[in-house]
């Protein structure tokens, strides 16, 4: 597991492969099996499969405060985690940046300062024509955050994910139609089941 890439390292490799207008979706708590379903929905109706999926490791404990930092496009060795002074929370720092990446505002600042990502949108804002701006010479990357899956606090088996996934697919197509030719979807963490069912294994 230690040799597996983090989500952020996979994103970084993709970004470095070519310079094209890019949208990065950070989906909170998008389990691996949900990722597979999302890939299927994105590929539906396409002349050939465009979406693919890759496994990544996330830090333990499996929480947003740590996982979102490790989903940023940076090598995991550049990230440093320690207990806060209160011994109840974490502090996540990254080389050459002042801030605590457990906070969304500091992650946004890092994306702006290090990658020139000027826009951070919530899923609902993707459907707002004024909020979703087309790419330009000065706007090559946008970030989009979705926490609909995490809001259910482990109750997705009861409520289902179809409505959320359908909205994500619509958001992906809106972003593509706006001119972002590369779309990367990543997540901060999945879920561990200490006594998993056979299909979970």
mmCIF file with all atom_site columns, C-alpha atoms in Angstrom:
data_model
loop_
_atom_site.group_PDB
_atom_site.id
_atom_site.type_symbol
_atom_site.label_atom_id
_atom_site.label_alt_id
_atom_site.label_comp_id
_atom_site.label_asym_id
_atom_site.label_entity_id
_atom_site.label_seq_id
_atom_site.pdbx_PDB_ins_code
_atom_site.Cartn_x
_atom_site.Cartn_y
_atom_site.Cartn_z
_atom_site.occupancy
_atom_site.B_iso_or_equiv
_atom_site.pdbx_formal_charge
_atom_site.auth_seq_id
_atom_site.auth_comp_id
_atom_site.auth_asym_id
_atom_site.auth_atom_id
_atom_site.pdbx_PDB_model_num
ATOM 1   C CA . UNK A 1 1   ? 0.000   0.000   0.000   1.00 0.00 ? 1   UNK A CA 1
ATOM 2   C CA . UNK A 1 2   ? 2.818   2.412   0.765   1.00 0.00 ? 2   UNK A CA 1
ATOM 3   C CA . UNK A 1 3   ? 3.920   2.180   -2.872  1.00 0.00 ? 3   UNK A CA 1
ATOM 4   C CA . UNK A 1 4   ? 0.466   2.976   -4.239  1.00 0.00 ? 4   UNK A CA 1
ATOM 5   C CA . UNK A 1 5   ? -0.038  6.585   -5.392  1.00 0.00 ? 5   UNK A CA 1
ATOM 6   C CA . UNK A 1 6   ? -2.272  8.963   -3.513  1.00 0.00 ? 6   UNK A CA 1
ATOM 7   C CA . UNK A 1 7   ? -5.211  10.514  -5.311  1.00 0.00 ? 7   UNK A CA 1
ATOM 8   C CA . UNK A 1 8   ? -3.243  13.739  -5.528  1.00 0.00 ? 8   UNK A CA 1
ATOM 9   C CA . UNK A 1 9   ? -0.281  12.020  -7.161  1.00 0.00 ? 9   UNK A CA 1
ATOM 10  C CA . UNK A 1 10  ? -2.562  10.530  -9.816  1.00 0.00 ? 10  UNK A CA 1
ATOM 11  C CA . UNK A 1 11  ? -4.063  13.962  -10.445 1.00 0.00 ? 11  UNK A CA 1
ATOM 12  C CA . UNK A 1 12  ? -0.594  15.538  -10.610 1.00 0.00 ? 12  UNK A CA 1
ATOM 13  C CA . UNK A 1 13  ? 0.596   13.006  -13.204 1.00 0.00 ? 13  UNK A CA 1
ATOM 14  C CA . UNK A 1 14  ? -2.463  13.729  -15.324 1.00 0.00 ? 14  UNK A CA 1
ATOM 15  C CA . UNK A 1 15  ? -2.000  17.497  -15.082 1.00 0.00 ? 15  UNK A CA 1
ATOM 16  C CA . UNK A 1 16  ? 1.673   17.258  -16.003 1.00 0.00 ? 16  UNK A CA 1
ATOM 17  C CA . UNK A 1 17  ? 0.948   15.082  -19.045 1.00 0.00 ? 17  UNK A CA 1
ATOM 18  C CA . UNK A 1 18  ? -0.450  17.974  -21.098 1.00 0.00 ? 18  UNK A CA 1
ATOM 19  C CA . UNK A 1 19  ? -1.505  21.586  -20.730 1.00 0.00 ? 19  UNK A CA 1
ATOM 20  C CA . UNK A 1 20  ? -5.198  21.726  -21.595 1.00 0.00 ? 20  UNK A CA 1
ATOM 21  C CA . UNK A 1 21  ? -8.166  23.426  -19.911 1.00 0.00 ? 21  UNK A CA 1
ATOM 22  C CA . UNK A 1 22  ? -8.867  21.253  -16.875 1.00 0.00 ? 22  UNK A CA 1
ATOM 23  C CA . UNK A 1 23  ? -11.661 20.872  -14.348 1.00 0.00 ? 23  UNK A CA 1
ATOM 24  C CA . UNK A 1 24  ? -10.948 18.914  -11.172 1.00 0.00 ? 24  UNK A CA 1
ATOM 25  C CA . UNK A 1 25  ? -13.920 17.527  -9.256  1.00 0.00 ? 25  UNK A CA 1
ATOM 26  C CA . UNK A 1 26  ? -13.233 16.815  -5.571  1.00 0.00 ? 26  UNK A CA 1
ATOM 27  C CA . UNK A 1 27  ? -16.048 14.460  -4.542  1.00 0.00 ? 27  UNK A CA 1
ATOM 28  C CA . UNK A 1 28  ? -16.193 13.885  -0.812  1.00 0.00 ? 28  UNK A CA 1
ATOM 29  C CA . UNK A 1 29  ? -16.391 10.205  0.232   1.00 0.00 ? 29  UNK A CA 1
ATOM 30  C CA . UNK A 1 30  ? -16.808 8.760   -3.253  1.00 0.00 ? 30  UNK A CA 1
ATOM 31  C CA . UNK A 1 31  ? -16.280 5.068   -2.589  1.00 0.00 ? 31  UNK A CA 1
ATOM 32  C CA . UNK A 1 32  ? -14.459 2.956   -5.161  1.00 0.00 ? 32  UNK A CA 1
ATOM 33  C CA . UNK A 1 33  ? -17.616 1.073   -6.147  1.00 0.00 ? 33  UNK A CA 1
ATOM 34  C CA . UNK A 1 34  ? -19.460 4.373   -6.631  1.00 0.00 ? 34  UNK A CA 1
ATOM 35  C CA . UNK A 1 35  ? -16.551 5.535   -8.790  1.00 0.00 ? 35  UNK A CA 1
ATOM 36  C CA . UNK A 1 36  ? -17.093 2.538   -11.052 1.00 0.00 ? 36  UNK A CA 1
ATOM 37  C CA . UNK A 1 37  ? -20.777 3.380   -11.415 1.00 0.00 ? 37  UNK A CA 1
ATOM 38  C CA . UNK A 1 38  ? -19.947 7.018   -12.155 1.00 0.00 ? 38  UNK A CA 1
ATOM 39  C CA . UNK A 1 39  ? -17.512 5.904   -14.857 1.00 0.00 ? 39  UNK A CA 1
ATOM 40  C CA . UNK A 1 40  ? -20.205 3.758   -16.464 1.00 0.00 ? 40  UNK A CA 1
ATOM 41  C CA . UNK A 1 41  ? -22.676 6.650   -16.493 1.00 0.00 ? 41  UNK A CA 1
ATOM 42  C CA . UNK A 1 42  ? -20.141 9.064   -17.997 1.00 0.00 ? 42  UNK A CA 1
ATOM 43  C CA . UNK A 1 43  ? -19.271 6.578   -20.750 1.00 0.00 ? 43  UNK A CA 1
ATOM 44  C CA . UNK A 1 44  ? -22.916 5.906   -21.624 1.00 0.00 ? 44  UNK A CA 1
ATOM 45  C CA . UNK A 1 45  ? -23.779 7.334   -25.022 1.00 0.00 ? 45  UNK A CA 1
ATOM 46  C CA . UNK A 1 46  ? -20.165 8.124   -25.882 1.00 0.00 ? 46  UNK A CA 1
ATOM 47  C CA . UNK A 1 47  ? -18.801 6.735   -29.175 1.00 0.00 ? 47  UNK A CA 1
ATOM 48  C CA . UNK A 1 48  ? -15.956 5.149   -27.200 1.00 0.00 ? 48  UNK A CA 1
ATOM 49  C CA . UNK A 1 49  ? -15.119 4.925   -23.484 1.00 0.00 ? 49  UNK A CA 1
ATOM 50  C CA . UNK A 1 50  ? -13.633 8.224   -22.323 1.00 0.00 ? 50  UNK A CA 1
ATOM 51  C CA . UNK A 1 51  ? -13.647 7.810   -18.545 1.00 0.00 ? 51  UNK A CA 1
ATOM 52  C CA . UNK A 1 52  ? -11.328 5.452   -16.715 1.00 0.00 ? 52  UNK A CA 1
ATOM 53  C CA . UNK A 1 53  ? -10.722 4.761   -13.049 1.00 0.00 ? 53  UNK A CA 1
ATOM 54  C CA . UNK A 1 54  ? -7.578  4.212   -10.983 1.00 0.00 ? 54  UNK A CA 1
ATOM 55  C CA . UNK A 1 55  ? -7.202  3.131   -7.346  1.00 0.00 ? 55  UNK A CA 1
ATOM 56  C CA . UNK A 1 56  ? -5.411  5.387   -4.869  1.00 0.00 ? 56  UNK A CA 1
ATOM 57  C CA . UNK A 1 57  ? -4.507  5.255   -1.205  1.00 0.00 ? 57  UNK A CA 1
ATOM 58  C CA . UNK A 1 58  ? -5.773  7.753   1.311   1.00 0.00 ? 58  UNK A CA 1
ATOM 59  C CA . UNK A 1 59  ? -4.483  8.450   4.801   1.00 0.00 ? 59  UNK A CA 1
ATOM 60  C CA . UNK A 1 60  ? -5.839  6.970   7.990   1.00 0.00 ? 60  UNK A CA 1
ATOM 61  C CA . UNK A 1 61  ? -8.019  7.856   9.736   1.00 0.00 ? 61  UNK A CA 1
ATOM 62  C CA . UNK A 1 62  ? -10.305 8.002   6.713   1.00 0.00 ? 62  UNK A CA 1
ATOM 63  C CA . UNK A 1 63  ? -11.617 11.540  7.197   1.00 0.00 ? 63  UNK A CA 1
ATOM 64  C CA . UNK A 1 64  ? -12.074 14.593  5.018   1.00 0.00 ? 64  UNK A CA 1
ATOM 65  C CA . UNK A 1 65  ? -9.648  16.753  6.997   1.00 0.00 ? 65  UNK A CA 1
ATOM 66  C CA . UNK A 1 66  ? -6.777  14.502  5.933   1.00 0.00 ? 66  UNK A CA 1
ATOM 67  C CA . UNK A 1 67  ? -8.034  12.991  2.698   1.00 0.00 ? 67  UNK A CA 1
ATOM 68  C CA . UNK A 1 68  ? -8.759  16.260  0.881   1.00 0.00 ? 68  UNK A CA 1
ATOM 69  C CA . UNK A 1 69  ? -5.163  17.391  1.404   1.00 0.00 ? 69  UNK A CA 1
ATOM 70  C CA . UNK A 1 70  ? -3.909  14.103  -0.069  1.00 0.00 ? 70  UNK A CA 1
ATOM 71  C CA . UNK A 1 71  ? -6.239  14.601  -3.064  1.00 0.00 ? 71  UNK A CA 1
ATOM 72  C CA . UNK A 1 72  ? -4.469  17.859  -3.989  1.00 0.00 ? 72  UNK A CA 1
ATOM 73  C CA . UNK A 1 73  ? -2.081  17.462  -6.938  1.00 0.00 ? 73  UNK A CA 1
ATOM 74  C CA . UNK A 1 74  ? 1.158   17.211  -4.988  1.00 0.00 ? 74  UNK A CA 1
ATOM 75  C CA . UNK A 1 75  ? 3.463   14.338  -4.014  1.00 0.00 ? 75  UNK A CA 1
ATOM 76  C CA . UNK A 1 76  ? 2.346   12.715  -0.771  1.00 0.00 ? 76  UNK A CA 1
ATOM 77  C CA . UNK A 1 77  ? 5.883   13.054  0.615   1.00 0.00 ? 77  UNK A CA 1
ATOM 78  C CA . UNK A 1 78  ? 5.425   16.848  0.471   1.00 0.00 ? 78  UNK A CA 1
ATOM 79  C CA . UNK A 1 79  ? 2.504   16.623  2.933   1.00 0.00 ? 79  UNK A CA 1
ATOM 80  C CA . UNK A 1 80  ? 3.047   16.561  6.695   1.00 0.00 ? 80  UNK A CA 1
ATOM 81  C CA . UNK A 1 81  ? 0.458   15.549  9.288   1.00 0.00 ? 81  UNK A CA 1
ATOM 82  C CA . UNK A 1 82  ? 0.659   16.086  13.030  1.00 0.00 ? 82  UNK A CA 1
ATOM 83  C CA . UNK A 1 83  ? -1.693  16.289  15.960  1.00 0.00 ? 83  UNK A CA 1
ATOM 84  C CA . UNK A 1 84  ? -2.890  19.774  16.813  1.00 0.00 ? 84  UNK A CA 1
ATOM 85  C CA . UNK A 1 85  ? -2.029  21.257  20.190  1.00 0.00 ? 85  UNK A CA 1
ATOM 86  C CA . UNK A 1 86  ? -5.446  20.220  21.524  1.00 0.00 ? 86  UNK A CA 1
ATOM 87  C CA . UNK A 1 87  ? -4.677  16.532  20.704  1.00 0.00 ? 87  UNK A CA 1
ATOM 88  C CA . UNK A 1 88  ? -8.161  16.307  19.165  1.00 0.00 ? 88  UNK A CA 1
ATOM 89  C CA . UNK A 1 89  ? -7.589  17.316  15.558  1.00 0.00 ? 89  UNK A CA 1
ATOM 90  C CA . UNK A 1 90  ? -4.886  17.293  12.907  1.00 0.00 ? 90  UNK A CA 1
ATOM 91  C CA . UNK A 1 91  ? -2.734  19.901  11.232  1.00 0.00 ? 91  UNK A CA 1
ATOM 92  C CA . UNK A 1 92  ? -1.843  19.210  7.584   1.00 0.00 ? 92  UNK A CA 1
ATOM 93  C CA . UNK A 1 93  ? 0.914   21.250  5.978   1.00 0.00 ? 93  UNK A CA 1
ATOM 94  C CA . UNK A 1 94  ? 2.650   21.078  2.629   1.00 0.00 ? 94  UNK A CA 1
ATOM 95  C CA . UNK A 1 95  ? 6.123   22.151  1.587   1.00 0.00 ? 95  UNK A CA 1
ATOM 96  C CA . UNK A 1 96  ? 6.530   25.767  0.446   1.00 0.00 ? 96  UNK A CA 1
ATOM 97  C CA . UNK A 1 97  ? 3.091   26.901  1.616   1.00 0.00 ? 97  UNK A CA 1
ATOM 98  C CA . UNK A 1 98  ? 1.838   28.539  4.796   1.00 0.00 ? 98  UNK A CA 1
ATOM 99  C CA . UNK A 1 99  ? -1.550  27.204  5.842   1.00 0.00 ? 99  UNK A CA 1
ATOM 100 C CA . UNK A 1 100 ? -3.398  24.204  7.241   1.00 0.00 ? 100 UNK A CA 1
ATOM 101 C CA . UNK A 1 101 ? -4.798  22.071  4.427   1.00 0.00 ? 101 UNK A CA 1
ATOM 102 C CA . UNK A 1 102 ? -7.451  20.518  6.644   1.00 0.00 ? 102 UNK A CA 1
ATOM 103 C CA . UNK A 1 103 ? -9.366  23.772  5.972   1.00 0.00 ? 103 UNK A CA 1
ATOM 104 C CA . UNK A 1 104 ? -11.091 24.213  2.601   1.00 0.00 ? 104 UNK A CA 1
ATOM 105 C CA . UNK A 1 105 ? -10.072 27.881  2.435   1.00 0.00 ? 105 UNK A CA 1
ATOM 106 C CA . UNK A 1 106 ? -6.394  26.938  2.644   1.00 0.00 ? 106 UNK A CA 1
ATOM 107 C CA . UNK A 1 107 ? -6.795  24.202  0.025   1.00 0.00 ? 107 UNK A CA 1
ATOM 108 C CA . UNK A 1 108 ? -8.383  26.767  -2.290  1.00 0.00 ? 108 UNK A CA 1
ATOM 109 C CA . UNK A 1 109 ? -5.510  29.171  -1.645  1.00 0.00 ? 109 UNK A CA 1
ATOM 110 C CA . UNK A 1 110 ? -2.980  26.422  -2.384  1.00 0.00 ? 110 UNK A CA 1
ATOM 111 C CA . UNK A 1 111 ? -4.699  25.595  -5.676  1.00 0.00 ? 111 UNK A CA 1
ATOM 112 C CA . UNK A 1 112 ? -4.722  29.272  -6.626  1.00 0.00 ? 112 UNK A CA 1
ATOM 113 C CA . UNK A 1 113 ? -1.125  29.968  -5.592  1.00 0.00 ? 113 UNK A CA 1
ATOM 114 C CA . UNK A 1 114 ? 0.468   26.769  -6.924  1.00 0.00 ? 114 UNK A CA 1
ATOM 115 C CA . UNK A 1 115 ? -1.660  25.934  -9.974  1.00 0.00 ? 115 UNK A CA 1
ATOM 116 C CA . UNK A 1 116 ? -3.340  29.208  -10.897 1.00 0.00 ? 116 UNK A CA 1
ATOM 117 C CA . UNK A 1 117 ? -6.791  27.738  -10.193 1.00 0.00 ? 117 UNK A CA 1
ATOM 118 C CA . UNK A 1 118 ? -8.906  30.867  -9.802  1.00 0.00 ? 118 UNK A CA 1
ATOM 119 C CA . UNK A 1 119 ? -12.376 29.357  -9.492  1.00 0.00 ? 119 UNK A CA 1
ATOM 120 C CA . UNK A 1 120 ? -13.695 27.005  -6.805  1.00 0.00 ? 120 UNK A CA 1
ATOM 121 C CA . UNK A 1 121 ? -17.299 26.015  -7.406  1.00 0.00 ? 121 UNK A CA 1
ATOM 122 C CA . UNK A 1 122 ? -19.825 23.912  -5.583  1.00 0.00 ? 122 UNK A CA 1
ATOM 123 C CA . UNK A 1 123 ? -21.819 21.429  -7.684  1.00 0.00 ? 123 UNK A CA 1
ATOM 124 C CA . UNK A 1 124 ? -24.883 23.704  -7.740  1.00 0.00 ? 124 UNK A CA 1
ATOM 125 C CA . UNK A 1 125 ? -22.784 26.556  -9.142  1.00 0.00 ? 125 UNK A CA 1
ATOM 126 C CA . UNK A 1 126 ? -21.791 24.465  -12.156 1.00 0.00 ? 126 UNK A CA 1
ATOM 127 C CA . UNK A 1 127 ? -25.380 24.899  -13.339 1.00 0.00 ? 127 UNK A CA 1
ATOM 128 C CA . UNK A 1 128 ? -25.189 28.702  -12.949 1.00 0.00 ? 128 UNK A CA 1
ATOM 129 C CA . UNK A 1 129 ? -24.104 30.250  -16.252 1.00 0.00 ? 129 UNK A CA 1
ATOM 130 C CA . UNK A 1 130 ? -22.563 33.236  -14.467 1.00 0.00 ? 130 UNK A CA 1
ATOM 131 C CA . UNK A 1 131 ? -20.542 31.133  -12.017 1.00 0.00 ? 131 UNK A CA 1
ATOM 132 C CA . UNK A 1 132 ? -19.172 28.667  -14.593 1.00 0.00 ? 132 UNK A CA 1
ATOM 133 C CA . UNK A 1 133 ? -16.775 30.688  -16.717 1.00 0.00 ? 133 UNK A CA 1
ATOM 134 C CA . UNK A 1 134 ? -15.233 29.439  -19.929 1.00 0.00 ? 134 UNK A CA 1
ATOM 135 C CA . UNK A 1 135 ? -11.509 28.691  -19.994 1.00 0.00 ? 135 UNK A CA 1
ATOM 136 C CA . UNK A 1 136 ? -9.140  31.343  -21.261 1.00 0.00 ? 136 UNK A CA 1
ATOM 137 C CA . UNK A 1 137 ? -5.403  32.067  -21.327 1.00 0.00 ? 137 UNK A CA 1
ATOM 138 C CA . UNK A 1 138 ? -5.603  33.119  -17.683 1.00 0.00 ? 138 UNK A CA 1
ATOM 139 C CA . UNK A 1 139 ? -8.192  30.522  -16.626 1.00 0.00 ? 139 UNK A CA 1
ATOM 140 C CA . UNK A 1 140 ? -6.851  27.072  -17.450 1.00 0.00 ? 140 UNK A CA 1
ATOM 141 C CA . UNK A 1 141 ? -8.136  25.221  -14.395 1.00 0.00 ? 141 UNK A CA 1
ATOM 142 C CA . UNK A 1 142 ? -11.195 25.208  -12.170 1.00 0.00 ? 142 UNK A CA 1
ATOM 143 C CA . UNK A 1 143 ? -11.980 23.155  -9.068  1.00 0.00 ? 143 UNK A CA 1
ATOM 144 C CA . UNK A 1 144 ? -15.413 21.805  -8.206  1.00 0.00 ? 144 UNK A CA 1
ATOM 145 C CA . UNK A 1 145 ? -16.423 20.427  -4.812  1.00 0.00 ? 145 UNK A CA 1
ATOM 146 C CA . UNK A 1 146 ? -19.232 17.983  -4.154  1.00 0.00 ? 146 UNK A CA 1
ATOM 147 C CA . UNK A 1 147 ? -20.148 16.649  -0.710  1.00 0.00 ? 147 UNK A CA 1
ATOM 148 C CA . UNK A 1 148 ? -23.509 15.085  -1.485  1.00 0.00 ? 148 UNK A CA 1
ATOM 149 C CA . UNK A 1 149 ? -22.250 11.539  -0.875  1.00 0.00 ? 149 UNK A CA 1
ATOM 150 C CA . UNK A 1 150 ? -20.602 12.381  2.445   1.00 0.00 ? 150 UNK A CA 1
ATOM 151 C CA . UNK A 1 151 ? -23.713 14.167  3.747   1.00 0.00 ? 151 UNK A CA 1
ATOM 152 C CA . UNK A 1 152 ? -25.438 10.799  4.138   1.00 0.00 ? 152 UNK A CA 1
ATOM 153 C CA . UNK A 1 153 ? -22.999 9.666   6.838   1.00 0.00 ? 153 UNK A CA 1
ATOM 154 C CA . UNK A 1 154 ? -22.869 6.039   5.741   1.00 0.00 ? 154 UNK A CA 1
ATOM 155 C CA . UNK A 1 155 ? -26.574 5.724   4.924   1.00 0.00 ? 155 UNK A CA 1
ATOM 156 C CA . UNK A 1 156 ? -26.174 5.505   1.152   1.00 0.00 ? 156 UNK A CA 1
ATOM 157 C CA . UNK A 1 157 ? -27.394 1.904   1.194   1.00 0.00 ? 157 UNK A CA 1
ATOM 158 C CA . UNK A 1 158 ? -30.778 3.203   2.314   1.00 0.00 ? 158 UNK A CA 1
ATOM 159 C CA . UNK A 1 159 ? -31.079 6.294   0.126   1.00 0.00 ? 159 UNK A CA 1
ATOM 160 C CA . UNK A 1 160 ? -29.174 5.164   -2.949  1.00 0.00 ? 160 UNK A CA 1
ATOM 161 C CA . UNK A 1 161 ? -26.711 7.169   -5.026  1.00 0.00 ? 161 UNK A CA 1
ATOM 162 C CA . UNK A 1 162 ? -28.459 7.369   -8.399  1.00 0.00 ? 162 UNK A CA 1
ATOM 163 C CA . UNK A 1 163 ? -29.720 10.937  -8.004  1.00 0.00 ? 163 UNK A CA 1
ATOM 164 C CA . UNK A 1 164 ? -26.315 12.205  -6.917  1.00 0.00 ? 164 UNK A CA 1
ATOM 165 C CA . UNK A 1 165 ? -24.469 10.361  -9.660  1.00 0.00 ? 165 UNK A CA 1
ATOM 166 C CA . UNK A 1 166 ? -26.889 11.601  -12.296 1.00 0.00 ? 166 UNK A CA 1
ATOM 167 C CA . UNK A 1 167 ? -26.273 15.169  -11.142 1.00 0.00 ? 167 UNK A CA 1
ATOM 168 C CA . UNK A 1 168 ? -22.507 14.625  -11.203 1.00 0.00 ? 168 UNK A CA 1
ATOM 169 C CA . UNK A 1 169 ? -22.717 13.342  -14.783 1.00 0.00 ? 169 UNK A CA 1
ATOM 170 C CA . UNK A 1 170 ? -24.756 16.401  -15.760 1.00 0.00 ? 170 UNK A CA 1
ATOM 171 C CA . UNK A 1 171 ? -22.147 18.606  -14.091 1.00 0.00 ? 171 UNK A CA 1
ATOM 172 C CA . UNK A 1 172 ? -19.332 16.856  -15.969 1.00 0.00 ? 172 UNK A CA 1
ATOM 173 C CA . UNK A 1 173 ? -21.119 17.439  -19.275 1.00 0.00 ? 173 UNK A CA 1
ATOM 174 C CA . UNK A 1 174 ? -21.788 21.096  -18.429 1.00 0.00 ? 174 UNK A CA 1
ATOM 175 C CA . UNK A 1 175 ? -18.120 21.643  -17.655 1.00 0.00 ? 175 UNK A CA 1
ATOM 176 C CA . UNK A 1 176 ? -17.067 19.844  -20.842 1.00 0.00 ? 176 UNK A CA 1
ATOM 177 C CA . UNK A 1 177 ? -19.499 21.927  -22.909 1.00 0.00 ? 177 UNK A CA 1
ATOM 178 C CA . UNK A 1 178 ? -18.069 25.084  -21.310 1.00 0.00 ? 178 UNK A CA 1
ATOM 179 C CA . UNK A 1 179 ? -14.698 24.220  -22.862 1.00 0.00 ? 179 UNK A CA 1
ATOM 180 C CA . UNK A 1 180 ? -12.784 22.208  -20.266 1.00 0.00 ? 180 UNK A CA 1
ATOM 181 C CA . UNK A 1 181 ? -11.465 19.369  -22.402 1.00 0.00 ? 181 UNK A CA 1
ATOM 182 C CA . UNK A 1 182 ? -9.942  17.385  -19.519 1.00 0.00 ? 182 UNK A CA 1
ATOM 183 C CA . UNK A 1 183 ? -12.026 16.490  -16.482 1.00 0.00 ? 183 UNK A CA 1
ATOM 184 C CA . UNK A 1 184 ? -10.477 14.788  -13.466 1.00 0.00 ? 184 UNK A CA 1
ATOM 185 C CA . UNK A 1 185 ? -12.654 13.374  -10.699 1.00 0.00 ? 185 UNK A CA 1
ATOM 186 C CA . UNK A 1 186 ? -10.979 12.531  -7.424  1.00 0.00 ? 186 UNK A CA 1
ATOM 187 C CA . UNK A 1 187 ? -11.987 11.849  -3.862  1.00 0.00 ? 187 UNK A CA 1
ATOM 188 C CA . UNK A 1 188 ? -10.614 12.163  -0.370  1.00 0.00 ? 188 UNK A CA 1
ATOM 189 C CA . UNK A 1 189 ? -11.587 8.813   1.143   1.00 0.00 ? 189 UNK A CA 1
ATOM 190 C CA . UNK A 1 190 ? -13.882 5.839   0.923   1.00 0.00 ? 190 UNK A CA 1
ATOM 191 C CA . UNK A 1 191 ? -15.092 3.654   3.767   1.00 0.00 ? 191 UNK A CA 1
ATOM 192 C CA . UNK A 1 192 ? -13.596 0.829   5.786   1.00 0.00 ? 192 UNK A CA 1
ATOM 193 C CA . UNK A 1 193 ? -15.856 -1.922  7.088   1.00 0.00 ? 193 UNK A CA 1
ATOM 194 C CA . UNK A 1 194 ? -14.206 -3.763  9.949   1.00 0.00 ? 194 UNK A CA 1
ATOM 195 C CA . UNK A 1 195 ? -16.394 -6.801  9.422   1.00 0.00 ? 195 UNK A CA 1
ATOM 196 C CA . UNK A 1 196 ? -16.989 -6.613  5.678   1.00 0.00 ? 196 UNK A CA 1
ATOM 197 C CA . UNK A 1 197 ? -19.456 -8.667  3.712   1.00 0.00 ? 197 UNK A CA 1
ATOM 198 C CA . UNK A 1 198 ? -18.038 -10.971 1.046   1.00 0.00 ? 198 UNK A CA 1
ATOM 199 C CA . UNK A 1 199 ? -18.875 -8.531  -1.743  1.00 0.00 ? 199 UNK A CA 1
ATOM 200 C CA . UNK A 1 200 ? -17.101 -5.720  0.165   1.00 0.00 ? 200 UNK A CA 1
ATOM 201 C CA . UNK A 1 201 ? -13.915 -7.764  0.247   1.00 0.00 ? 201 UNK A CA 1
#
